Short mmCIF file of C-alpha atoms in Angstrom, two decimals:
data_model
loop_
_atom_site.label_atom_id
_atom_site.label_comp_id
_atom_site.label_asym_id
_atom_site.label_seq_id
_atom_site.Cartn_x
_atom_site.Cartn_y
_atom_site.Cartn_z
CA UNK J 1 0.36 0.16 0.01
CA UNK J 2 1.51 2.94 -0.65
CA UNK J 3 2.72 5.48 1.77
CA UNK J 4 2.35 9.02 0.04
CA UNK J 5 -1.67 8.97 0.34
CA UNK J 6 -3.27 12.28 -1.02
CA UNK J 7 -6.73 13.30 -0.80
CA UNK J 8 -7.21 13.15 -4.21
CA UNK J 9 -5.45 9.26 -4.32
CA UNK J 10 -6.58 8.01 -1.47
CA UNK J 11 -10.14 6.79 -2.26
CA UNK J 12 -8.81 4.53 -5.21
CA UNK J 13 -6.43 2.86 -3.05
CA UNK J 14 -9.47 2.15 -0.33
CA UNK J 15 -11.59 1.00 -3.59
CA UNK J 16 -9.13 -1.35 -4.42
CA UNK J 17 -8.89 -3.37 -1.18
CA UNK J 18 -12.45 -4.64 -2.52
CA UNK J 19 -11.06 -6.27 -5.87
CA UNK J 20 -10.39 -9.65 -4.03
CA UNK J 21 -14.08 -10.30 -2.68
CA UNK J 22 -15.75 -13.03 -4.51
CA UNK J 23 -19.30 -11.21 -3.65
CA UNK J 24 -20.00 -8.69 -6.68
CA UNK J 25 -22.72 -6.89 -5.01
CA UNK J 26 -20.41 -6.45 -2.05
CA UNK J 27 -17.62 -5.07 -4.06
CA UNK J 28 -20.19 -2.60 -5.91
CA UNK J 29 -21.92 -1.56 -2.73
CA UNK J 30 -18.78 -0.75 -1.31
CA UNK J 31 -17.10 0.61 -3.80
CA UNK J 32 -19.53 3.44 -4.31
CA UNK J 33 -19.99 3.61 -0.65
CA UNK J 34 -16.67 4.42 -0.05
CA UNK J 35 -16.47 6.99 -3.27
CA UNK J 36 -19.75 9.18 -1.99
CA UNK J 37 -18.22 8.94 1.70
CA UNK J 38 -14.76 10.25 0.38
CA UNK J 39 -16.93 12.62 -2.18
CA UNK J 40 -19.20 14.12 0.72
CA UNK J 41 -16.00 14.54 3.12
CA UNK J 42 -14.12 16.65 0.53
CA UNK J 43 -17.49 18.55 -0.70
CA UNK J 44 -18.16 19.82 2.78
CA UNK J 45 -14.51 19.83 3.75
CA UNK J 46 -15.37 17.81 6.79
CA UNK J 47 -12.96 18.50 9.66
CA UNK J 48 -11.98 15.67 12.84
CA UNK J 49 -13.92 17.18 15.59
CA UNK J 50 -17.09 17.50 12.94
CA UNK J 51 -16.19 13.50 12.51
CA UNK J 52 -16.04 12.57 16.14
CA UNK J 53 -19.05 14.63 17.01
CA UNK J 54 -20.98 12.18 14.12
CA UNK J 55 -19.45 8.91 15.57
CA UNK J 56 -20.26 9.94 19.20
CA UNK J 57 -23.95 10.57 17.50
CA UNK J 58 -24.44 6.78 15.94
CA UNK J 59 -22.76 5.13 19.02
CA UNK J 60 -26.08 7.31 20.93
CA UNK J 61 -28.19 5.69 17.98
CA UNK J 62 -27.36 2.17 19.21
CA UNK J 63 -27.45 2.99 22.93
CA UNK J 64 -31.17 4.29 22.98
CA UNK J 65 -32.26 1.82 20.20
CA UNK J 66 -34.61 -0.87 21.40
CA UNK J 67 -37.41 -3.30 20.58
CA UNK J 68 -39.50 -0.58 21.10
CA UNK J 69 -37.68 2.21 20.26
CA UNK J 70 -36.12 1.91 16.85
CA UNK J 71 -33.61 5.25 16.57
CA UNK J 72 -31.90 3.93 13.64
CA UNK J 73 -35.28 3.66 12.08
CA UNK J 74 -36.17 6.90 12.73
CA UNK J 75 -32.67 8.45 11.12
CA UNK J 76 -33.51 6.51 8.14
CA UNK J 77 -37.16 8.26 8.17
CA UNK J 78 -36.35 11.82 8.67
CA UNK J 79 -33.54 11.84 6.31
CA UNK J 80 -36.21 10.45 3.44
CA UNK J 81 -33.88 7.55 2.96
CA UNK J 82 -36.36 5.33 4.02
CA UNK J 83 -39.40 6.68 1.36
CA UNK J 84 -36.26 6.67 -1.12
CA UNK J 85 -35.58 2.83 -0.71
CA UNK J 86 -39.72 2.39 -0.99
CA UNK J 87 -39.97 4.11 -4.06
CA UNK J 88 -37.62 2.35 -5.81
CA UNK J 89 -37.89 -1.05 -4.23
CA UNK J 90 -41.58 -1.50 -3.45
CA UNK J 91 -43.65 0.23 -5.75
CA UNK J 92 -44.55 -1.94 -8.63
CA UNK J 93 -46.07 1.16 -10.39
CA UNK J 94 -49.11 0.42 -12.96
CA UNK J 95 -52.73 1.19 -11.24
CA UNK J 96 -51.48 -0.50 -7.99
CA UNK J 97 -51.87 1.01 -4.29
CA UNK J 98 -48.76 3.33 -3.78
CA UNK J 99 -46.57 1.95 -0.53
CA UNK J 100 -45.26 3.60 2.22
CA UNK J 101 -43.33 3.17 5.29
CA UNK J 102 -43.42 -0.04 7.32
CA UNK J 103 -42.85 2.47 10.32
CA UNK J 104 -41.23 1.33 13.87
CA UNK J 105 -44.30 0.29 15.42
CA UNK J 106 -45.17 -3.21 13.31
CA UNK J 107 -44.67 -6.00 15.92
CA UNK J 108 -44.80 -10.04 15.13
CA UNK J 109 -47.34 -11.68 16.94
CA UNK J 110 -50.34 -9.32 16.44
CA UNK J 111 -53.67 -11.29 17.05
CA UNK J 112 -55.56 -12.88 14.34
CA UNK J 113 -59.41 -11.88 14.04
CA UNK J 114 -62.43 -12.34 12.91
CA UNK J 115 -64.05 -9.73 9.81
CA UNK J 116 -66.19 -7.51 12.43
CA UNK J 117 -63.77 -7.27 15.62
CA UNK J 118 -62.76 -4.73 17.54
CA UNK J 119 -59.57 -4.89 17.54
CA UNK J 120 -59.56 -1.66 20.14
CA UNK J 121 -58.88 -3.97 23.28
CA UNK J 122 -60.42 -1.42 25.41
CA UNK J 123 -58.55 1.31 24.68
CA UNK J 124 -60.52 4.38 25.05
CA UNK J 125 -61.57 6.97 22.12
CA UNK J 126 -63.91 7.74 19.39
CA UNK J 127 -65.17 4.51 17.77
CA UNK J 128 -63.84 3.96 14.30
CA UNK J 129 -64.70 1.69 11.38
CA UNK J 130 -62.53 0.54 9.13
CA UNK J 131 -64.03 -1.45 5.66
CA UNK J 132 -61.79 -1.92 2.52
CA UNK J 133 -61.70 -3.98 -0.55
CA UNK J 134 -58.46 -5.83 -1.79
CA UNK J 135 -58.68 -5.97 -5.81
CA UNK J 136 -56.03 -6.73 -8.57
CA UNK J 137 -55.39 -4.28 -11.12
CA UNK J 138 -58.26 -5.26 -13.27
CA UNK J 139 -60.37 -4.49 -10.63
CA UNK J 140 -61.52 -8.23 -9.79
CA UNK J 141 -61.55 -8.76 -5.79
CA UNK J 142 -58.74 -11.00 -4.27
CA UNK J 143 -59.83 -13.31 -1.77
CA UNK J 144 -58.12 -15.09 1.10
CA UNK J 145 -55.30 -11.96 1.71
CA UNK J 146 -54.16 -11.14 4.69
CA UNK J 147 -54.32 -7.91 5.71
CA UNK J 148 -52.29 -7.03 9.02
CA UNK J 149 -53.21 -3.42 10.31
CA UNK J 150 -52.34 -1.16 13.27
CA UNK J 151 -52.66 2.54 14.30
CA UNK J 152 -52.09 4.73 17.17
CA UNK J 153 -54.84 5.89 19.74
CA UNK J 154 -56.70 9.02 20.26
CA UNK J 155 -53.24 10.69 22.10
CA UNK J 156 -50.88 9.36 19.27
CA UNK J 157 -49.91 6.67 21.64
CA UNK J 158 -49.18 3.12 20.01
CA UNK J 159 -50.12 -0.43 22.23
CA UNK J 160 -46.04 -0.61 22.59
CA UNK J 161 -45.71 2.72 24.14
CA UNK J 162 -48.84 1.93 26.42
CA UNK J 163 -47.09 -0.88 28.92
CA UNK J 164 -48.44 0.60 31.90
CA UNK J 165 -52.77 0.38 30.78
CA UNK J 166 -51.99 -2.26 28.67
CA UNK J 167 -49.67 -4.48 30.38
CA UNK J 168 -47.76 -5.61 27.23
CA UNK J 169 -51.08 -7.00 25.72
CA UNK J 170 -51.59 -5.99 21.90
CA UNK J 171 -54.65 -3.32 21.04
CA UNK J 172 -55.25 -1.29 17.87
CA UNK J 173 -53.95 -3.79 15.48
CA UNK J 174 -54.49 -7.44 14.15
CA UNK J 175 -54.12 -10.01 11.30
CA UNK J 176 -57.71 -10.26 9.07
CA UNK J 177 -58.35 -12.18 5.90
CA UNK J 178 -60.73 -10.89 2.82
CA UNK J 179 -63.67 -12.73 2.19
CA UNK J 180 -64.85 -13.73 -1.22
CA UNK J 181 -65.45 -10.29 -2.34
CA UNK J 182 -62.16 -9.22 -1.22
CA UNK J 183 -63.51 -7.55 1.93
CA UNK J 184 -62.49 -6.64 5.21
CA UNK J 185 -64.08 -4.86 8.02
CA UNK J 186 -63.35 -4.17 11.39
CA UNK J 187 -63.63 -1.62 14.40
CA UNK J 188 -61.42 0.29 16.41
CA UNK J 189 -60.72 3.49 18.00
CA UNK J 190 -59.80 6.85 15.55
CA UNK J 191 -55.99 7.67 15.60
CA UNK J 192 -54.71 10.95 16.05
CA UNK J 193 -51.48 12.61 15.00
CA UNK J 194 -48.21 12.25 17.06
CA UNK J 195 -44.54 13.68 16.75
CA UNK J 196 -41.67 11.46 16.52
CA UNK J 197 -39.66 11.26 19.29
CA UNK J 198 -37.34 13.74 19.93
CA UNK J 199 -35.51 13.21 23.16
CA UNK J 200 -32.96 10.90 21.38
CA UNK J 201 -30.26 11.85 18.90
CA UNK J 202 -32.94 11.95 16.20
CA UNK J 203 -34.75 15.20 17.90
CA UNK J 204 -30.99 17.01 17.70
CA UNK J 205 -31.50 17.10 13.88
CA UNK J 206 -34.77 17.95 13.99
CA UNK J 207 -34.59 21.17 16.26
CA UNK J 208 -31.31 22.09 14.27
CA UNK J 209 -32.79 22.23 10.94
CA UNK J 210 -36.14 23.82 12.65
CA UNK J 211 -38.58 21.47 10.62
CA UNK J 212 -41.69 19.41 11.65
CA UNK J 213 -41.78 16.77 14.28
CA UNK J 214 -45.17 15.59 13.37
CA UNK J 215 -46.83 12.93 11.54
CA UNK J 216 -49.98 13.57 10.06
CA UNK J 217 -53.15 10.80 11.47
CA UNK J 218 -52.85 7.77 9.87
CA UNK J 219 -53.70 3.96 9.47
CA UNK J 220 -51.21 1.45 8.62
CA UNK J 221 -51.51 -1.66 6.15
CA UNK J 222 -49.74 -4.47 5.07
CA UNK J 223 -51.00 -6.71 2.48
CA UNK J 224 -50.16 -10.30 1.23
CA UNK J 225 -51.68 -12.74 -0.85
CA UNK J 226 -50.53 -15.46 -3.24
CA UNK J 227 -49.85 -14.31 -6.54
CA UNK J 228 -49.27 -10.57 -5.78
CA UNK J 229 -46.40 -8.49 -4.54
CA UNK J 230 -46.89 -7.95 -0.56
CA UNK J 231 -47.91 -4.09 -0.03
CA UNK J 232 -47.26 -1.92 2.72
CA UNK J 233 -49.00 1.30 2.95
CA UNK J 234 -50.88 3.91 4.93
CA UNK J 235 -53.71 5.75 4.53
CA UNK J 236 -53.64 9.06 5.68
CA UNK J 237 -56.50 11.67 6.80
CA UNK J 238 -56.49 14.56 3.93
CA UNK J 239 -57.39 17.38 5.97
CA UNK J 240 -54.82 16.62 8.78
CA UNK J 241 -53.05 19.73 9.78
CA UNK J 242 -49.93 18.31 9.37
CA UNK J 243 -50.51 16.65 5.85
CA UNK J 244 -47.93 17.83 3.61
CA UNK J 245 -45.37 18.38 6.72
CA UNK J 246 -44.84 14.56 7.34
CA UNK J 247 -41.83 14.17 9.26
CA UNK J 248 -40.91 11.05 7.72
CA UNK J 249 -42.26 12.38 4.16
CA UNK J 250 -45.04 9.49 3.61
CA UNK J 251 -47.78 11.58 3.18
CA UNK J 252 -48.19 11.06 -0.25
CA UNK J 253 -51.47 12.41 -2.33
CA UNK J 254 -52.46 9.21 -3.42
CA UNK J 255 -52.92 7.70 0.20
CA UNK J 256 -54.89 11.15 1.60
CA UNK J 257 -58.31 9.86 2.38
CA UNK J 258 -61.69 11.01 4.46
CA UNK J 259 -61.86 9.88 8.44
CA UNK J 260 -65.65 10.68 7.80
CA UNK J 261 -67.46 12.01 10.93
CA UNK J 262 -71.17 10.95 11.77
CA UNK J 263 -73.40 11.63 14.74
CA UNK J 264 -74.66 8.70 16.89
CA UNK J 265 -76.21 6.01 14.97
CA UNK J 266 -76.27 3.14 12.62
CA UNK J 267 -72.46 2.09 11.37
CA UNK J 268 -71.66 -0.03 8.71
CA UNK J 269 -71.55 -3.43 10.17
CA UNK J 270 -75.04 -2.49 11.26
CA UNK J 271 -74.47 -2.09 14.88
CA UNK J 272 -76.23 0.79 16.42
CA UNK J 273 -73.76 3.49 18.09
CA UNK J 274 -74.68 5.57 21.04
CA UNK J 275 -71.69 8.37 20.40
CA UNK J 276 -70.36 9.82 17.46
CA UNK J 277 -68.04 7.82 15.32
CA UNK J 278 -65.71 7.62 12.23
CA UNK J 279 -65.78 5.74 9.07
CA UNK J 280 -62.89 5.03 6.56
CA UNK J 281 -63.21 3.29 3.48
CA UNK J 282 -60.76 2.33 1.16
CA UNK J 283 -60.26 0.01 -1.83
CA UNK J 284 -56.51 -1.33 -2.13
CA UNK J 285 -54.88 -2.61 -5.36
CA UNK J 286 -52.16 -5.29 -5.72
CA UNK J 287 -50.00 -5.82 -8.45
CA UNK J 288 -49.30 -9.06 -9.74
CA UNK J 289 -46.03 -11.19 -8.92
CA UNK J 290 -45.34 -12.01 -12.41
CA UNK J 291 -41.67 -13.63 -11.19
CA UNK J 292 -40.05 -10.94 -13.15
#
């Protein structure tokens, strides 16, 4: 290895250390990564003190992260990288419903319920009745599709953040299956907008940038059906005060929906509700998996 490295020559020298790798994709990724990292350092004239600050930041990302606090995921989200990757890799195009971020609050082991179930698990809030239909790009119903759904409560908290009142039980999340008409439906409570966590390293970025920390009101969905691309998406209240300022850039226009408010009366499932409630109805389109 040459000892007379300069600002102009060190990048190529480092890149050549990957030449012996037998993994073509590994070599491609790291050669490009080195190029962009070095170009970035040269472009902003990065100082040693700034780099030590960055390494401390990265260390603190790991220390604050936990199964219910994914600070590294949050960093990817607030820098727009998550949505970039989602757009590049998850959106099949055509007439399929646009995808959106999985987010840090999806968890395994959620309960499997029948259509029509109340998935709120007793959490107080304004009743919400969700009705959906899953179809292919020709508009034909997809029966037997698995539908994961989850959302916050009326104060903006998810069940994994509510360990004291819920005692680690699930709420406002479930797995359903579409019927022969591609339909699914359930009862829950109405979610609310909420801030992303700001008490960690990512909060420092948000404050320094003086940017919105809020996520508009939304409900998460994840669809799986044999012969189709899986779809991870969200539906947003189109009149939410934070639409257009989503901290993680997921609130695209095609996913903005009406959360319709009703007075006491008959809900979509035929039950009588003696208090105001909200309805949300949407048709989700899945793209066929052609194997290409």
